[in-house]
Short mmCIF file of C-alpha atoms in Angstrom, two decimals:
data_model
loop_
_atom_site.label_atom_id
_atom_site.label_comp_id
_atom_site.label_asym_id
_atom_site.label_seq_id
_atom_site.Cartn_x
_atom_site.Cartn_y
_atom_site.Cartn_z
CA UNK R 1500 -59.65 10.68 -103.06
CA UNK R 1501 -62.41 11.70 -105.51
CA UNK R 1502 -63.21 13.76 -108.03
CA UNK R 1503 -65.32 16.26 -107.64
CA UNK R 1504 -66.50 17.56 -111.61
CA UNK R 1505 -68.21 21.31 -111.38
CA UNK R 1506 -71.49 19.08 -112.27
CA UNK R 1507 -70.94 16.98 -109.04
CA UNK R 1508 -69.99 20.56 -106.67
CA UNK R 1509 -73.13 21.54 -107.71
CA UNK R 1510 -75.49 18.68 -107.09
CA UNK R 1511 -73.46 18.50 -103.47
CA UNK R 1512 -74.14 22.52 -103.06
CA UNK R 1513 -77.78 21.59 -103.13
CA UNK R 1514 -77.77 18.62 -100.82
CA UNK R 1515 -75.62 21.04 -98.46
CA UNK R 1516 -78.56 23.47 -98.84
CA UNK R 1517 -81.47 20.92 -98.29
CA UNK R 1518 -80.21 19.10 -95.53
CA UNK R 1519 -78.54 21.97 -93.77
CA UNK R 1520 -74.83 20.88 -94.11
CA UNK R 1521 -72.08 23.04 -92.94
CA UNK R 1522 -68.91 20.37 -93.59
CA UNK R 1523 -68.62 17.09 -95.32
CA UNK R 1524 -65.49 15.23 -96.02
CA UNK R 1525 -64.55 12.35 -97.39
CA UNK R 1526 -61.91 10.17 -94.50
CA UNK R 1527 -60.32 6.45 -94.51
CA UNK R 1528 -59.21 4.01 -97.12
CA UNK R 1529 -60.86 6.23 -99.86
CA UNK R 1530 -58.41 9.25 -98.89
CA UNK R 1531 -55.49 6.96 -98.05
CA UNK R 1532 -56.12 5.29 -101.19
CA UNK R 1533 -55.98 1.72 -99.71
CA UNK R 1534 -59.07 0.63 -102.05
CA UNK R 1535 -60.35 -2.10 -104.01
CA UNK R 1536 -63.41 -3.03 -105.64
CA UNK R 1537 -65.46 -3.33 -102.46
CA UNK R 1538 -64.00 -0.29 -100.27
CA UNK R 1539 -66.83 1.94 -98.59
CA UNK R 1540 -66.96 5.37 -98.22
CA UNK R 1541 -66.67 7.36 -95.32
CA UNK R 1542 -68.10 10.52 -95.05
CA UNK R 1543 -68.37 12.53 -92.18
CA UNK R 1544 -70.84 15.63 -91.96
CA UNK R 1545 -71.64 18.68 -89.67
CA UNK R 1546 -74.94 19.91 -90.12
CA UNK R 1547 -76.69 23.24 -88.97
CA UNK R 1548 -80.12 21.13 -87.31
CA UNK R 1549 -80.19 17.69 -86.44
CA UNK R 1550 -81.41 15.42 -89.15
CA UNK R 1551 -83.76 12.49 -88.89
CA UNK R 1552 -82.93 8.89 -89.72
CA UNK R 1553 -84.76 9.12 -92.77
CA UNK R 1554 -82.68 12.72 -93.99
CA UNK R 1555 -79.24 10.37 -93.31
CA UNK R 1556 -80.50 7.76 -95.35
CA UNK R 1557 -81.47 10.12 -98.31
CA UNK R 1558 -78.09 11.50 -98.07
CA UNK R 1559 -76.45 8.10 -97.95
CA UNK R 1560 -78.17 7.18 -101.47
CA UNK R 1561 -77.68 11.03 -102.82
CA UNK R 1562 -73.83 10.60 -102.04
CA UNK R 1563 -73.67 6.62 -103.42
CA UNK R 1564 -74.76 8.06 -107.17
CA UNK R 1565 -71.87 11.09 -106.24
CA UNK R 1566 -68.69 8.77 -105.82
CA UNK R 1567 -70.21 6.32 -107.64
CA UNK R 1568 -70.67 3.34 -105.01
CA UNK R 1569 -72.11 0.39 -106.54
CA UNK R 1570 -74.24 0.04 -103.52
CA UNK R 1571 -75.92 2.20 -100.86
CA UNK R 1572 -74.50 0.23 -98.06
CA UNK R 1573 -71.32 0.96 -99.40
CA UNK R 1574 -71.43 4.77 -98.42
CA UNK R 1575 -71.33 5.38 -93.90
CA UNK R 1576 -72.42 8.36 -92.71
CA UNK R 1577 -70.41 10.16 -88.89
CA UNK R 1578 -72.10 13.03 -87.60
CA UNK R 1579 -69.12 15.02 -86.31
CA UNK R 1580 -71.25 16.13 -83.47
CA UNK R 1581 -71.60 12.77 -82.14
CA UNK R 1582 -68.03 11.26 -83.24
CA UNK R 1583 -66.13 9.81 -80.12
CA UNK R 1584 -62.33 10.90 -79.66
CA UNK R 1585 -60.70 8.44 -81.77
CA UNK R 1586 -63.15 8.52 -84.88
CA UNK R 1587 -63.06 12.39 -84.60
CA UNK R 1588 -58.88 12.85 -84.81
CA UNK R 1589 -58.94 10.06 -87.75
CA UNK R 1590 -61.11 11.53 -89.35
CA UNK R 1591 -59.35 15.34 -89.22
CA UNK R 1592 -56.24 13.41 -89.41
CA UNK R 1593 -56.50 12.95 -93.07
CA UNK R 1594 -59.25 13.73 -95.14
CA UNK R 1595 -60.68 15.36 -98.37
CA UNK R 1596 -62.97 18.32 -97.93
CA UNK R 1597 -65.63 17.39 -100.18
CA UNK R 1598 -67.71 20.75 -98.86
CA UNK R 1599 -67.25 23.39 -96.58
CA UNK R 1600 -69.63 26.42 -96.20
CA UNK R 1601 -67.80 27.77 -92.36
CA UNK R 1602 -64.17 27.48 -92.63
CA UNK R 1603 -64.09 28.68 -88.73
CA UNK R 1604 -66.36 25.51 -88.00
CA UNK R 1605 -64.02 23.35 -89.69
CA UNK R 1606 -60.88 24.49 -87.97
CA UNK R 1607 -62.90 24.80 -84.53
CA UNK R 1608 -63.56 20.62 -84.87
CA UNK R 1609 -60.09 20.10 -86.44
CA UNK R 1610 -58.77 21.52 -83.32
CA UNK R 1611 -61.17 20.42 -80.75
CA UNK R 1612 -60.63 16.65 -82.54
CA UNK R 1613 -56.56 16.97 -81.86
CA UNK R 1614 -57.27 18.30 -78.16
CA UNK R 1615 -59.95 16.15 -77.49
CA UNK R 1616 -57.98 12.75 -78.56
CA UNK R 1617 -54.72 14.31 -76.33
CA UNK R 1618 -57.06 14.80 -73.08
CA UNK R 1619 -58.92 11.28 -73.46
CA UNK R 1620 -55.32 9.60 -73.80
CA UNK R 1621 -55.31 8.48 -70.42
CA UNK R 1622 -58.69 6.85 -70.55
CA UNK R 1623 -57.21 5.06 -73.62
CA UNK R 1624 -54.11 4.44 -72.02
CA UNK R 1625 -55.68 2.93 -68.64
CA UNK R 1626 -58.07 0.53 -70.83
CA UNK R 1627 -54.97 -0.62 -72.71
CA UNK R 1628 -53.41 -1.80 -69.50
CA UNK R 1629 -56.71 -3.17 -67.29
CA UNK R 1630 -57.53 -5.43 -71.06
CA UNK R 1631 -53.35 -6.19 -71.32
CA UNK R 1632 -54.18 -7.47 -66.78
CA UNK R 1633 -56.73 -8.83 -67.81
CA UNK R 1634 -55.51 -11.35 -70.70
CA UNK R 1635 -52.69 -11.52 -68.43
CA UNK R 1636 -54.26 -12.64 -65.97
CA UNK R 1637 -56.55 -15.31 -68.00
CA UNK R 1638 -54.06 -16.74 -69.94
CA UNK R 1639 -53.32 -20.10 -69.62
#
């Protein structure tokens, strides 16, 4: 988890503003607080437009200076419109609401992430067994 000072709300209010951001939150090792010196950030945003390459990358370095990353490359950005099943329910799994502007948005994904991870399950299941036939198969 981090910290979020009033000075640092503020300065993510603005960003949230600018880049028309409905949700962020903060997900994996950082929340489960499995870190060490090197551990990234993973931040996961819904915004209201779609946002170039060049907006993500300005938000990348705007949110390194917030948690304090030593470097940019440090900090990866998941567009929760484009998150597959199993990134989406990991990332509502656990997380730390760093902002939130909708709170029906939020529990609309948080919902649709659970549901859409429980209706994919066979998909995940079937590649599970055609890679387990597969090494099985192969093995020597």
């Amino acid at each position: 988890m981090i910290e979020i000072t009033p000075e640092k709300q503020k300065i993510i209010e603005k960003m949230a503003e600018k880049y028309g951001l409905s949700l962020v939150l903060l997900f994996g090792s950082q929340v489960k607080g499995k870190t060490h010196k090197e551990s990234d950030y993973d931040i996961a945003y819904l915004a209201d437009k779609k946002l170039s390459f060049e907006d993500e990358g300005r938000i990348i370095i705007d949110f390194a200076g917030i948690v304090g990353a030593s470097d940019e490359r440090l900090v990866n950005l998941t567009n929760v419109r484009k998150a597959g099943a199993l990134l989406l329910k990991e990332i509502f799994d656990r997380h730390q609401i760093i902002f939130c502007s909708d709170r029906n948005a939020y529990d609309a994904y948080k919902i649709f992430a659970v549901k859409n991870f429980f209706e994919s399950r066979p998909i995940f299941d079937l590649r599970d067994s055609l890679i387990e036939k597969y090494f099985a198969s192969h093995a020597k």
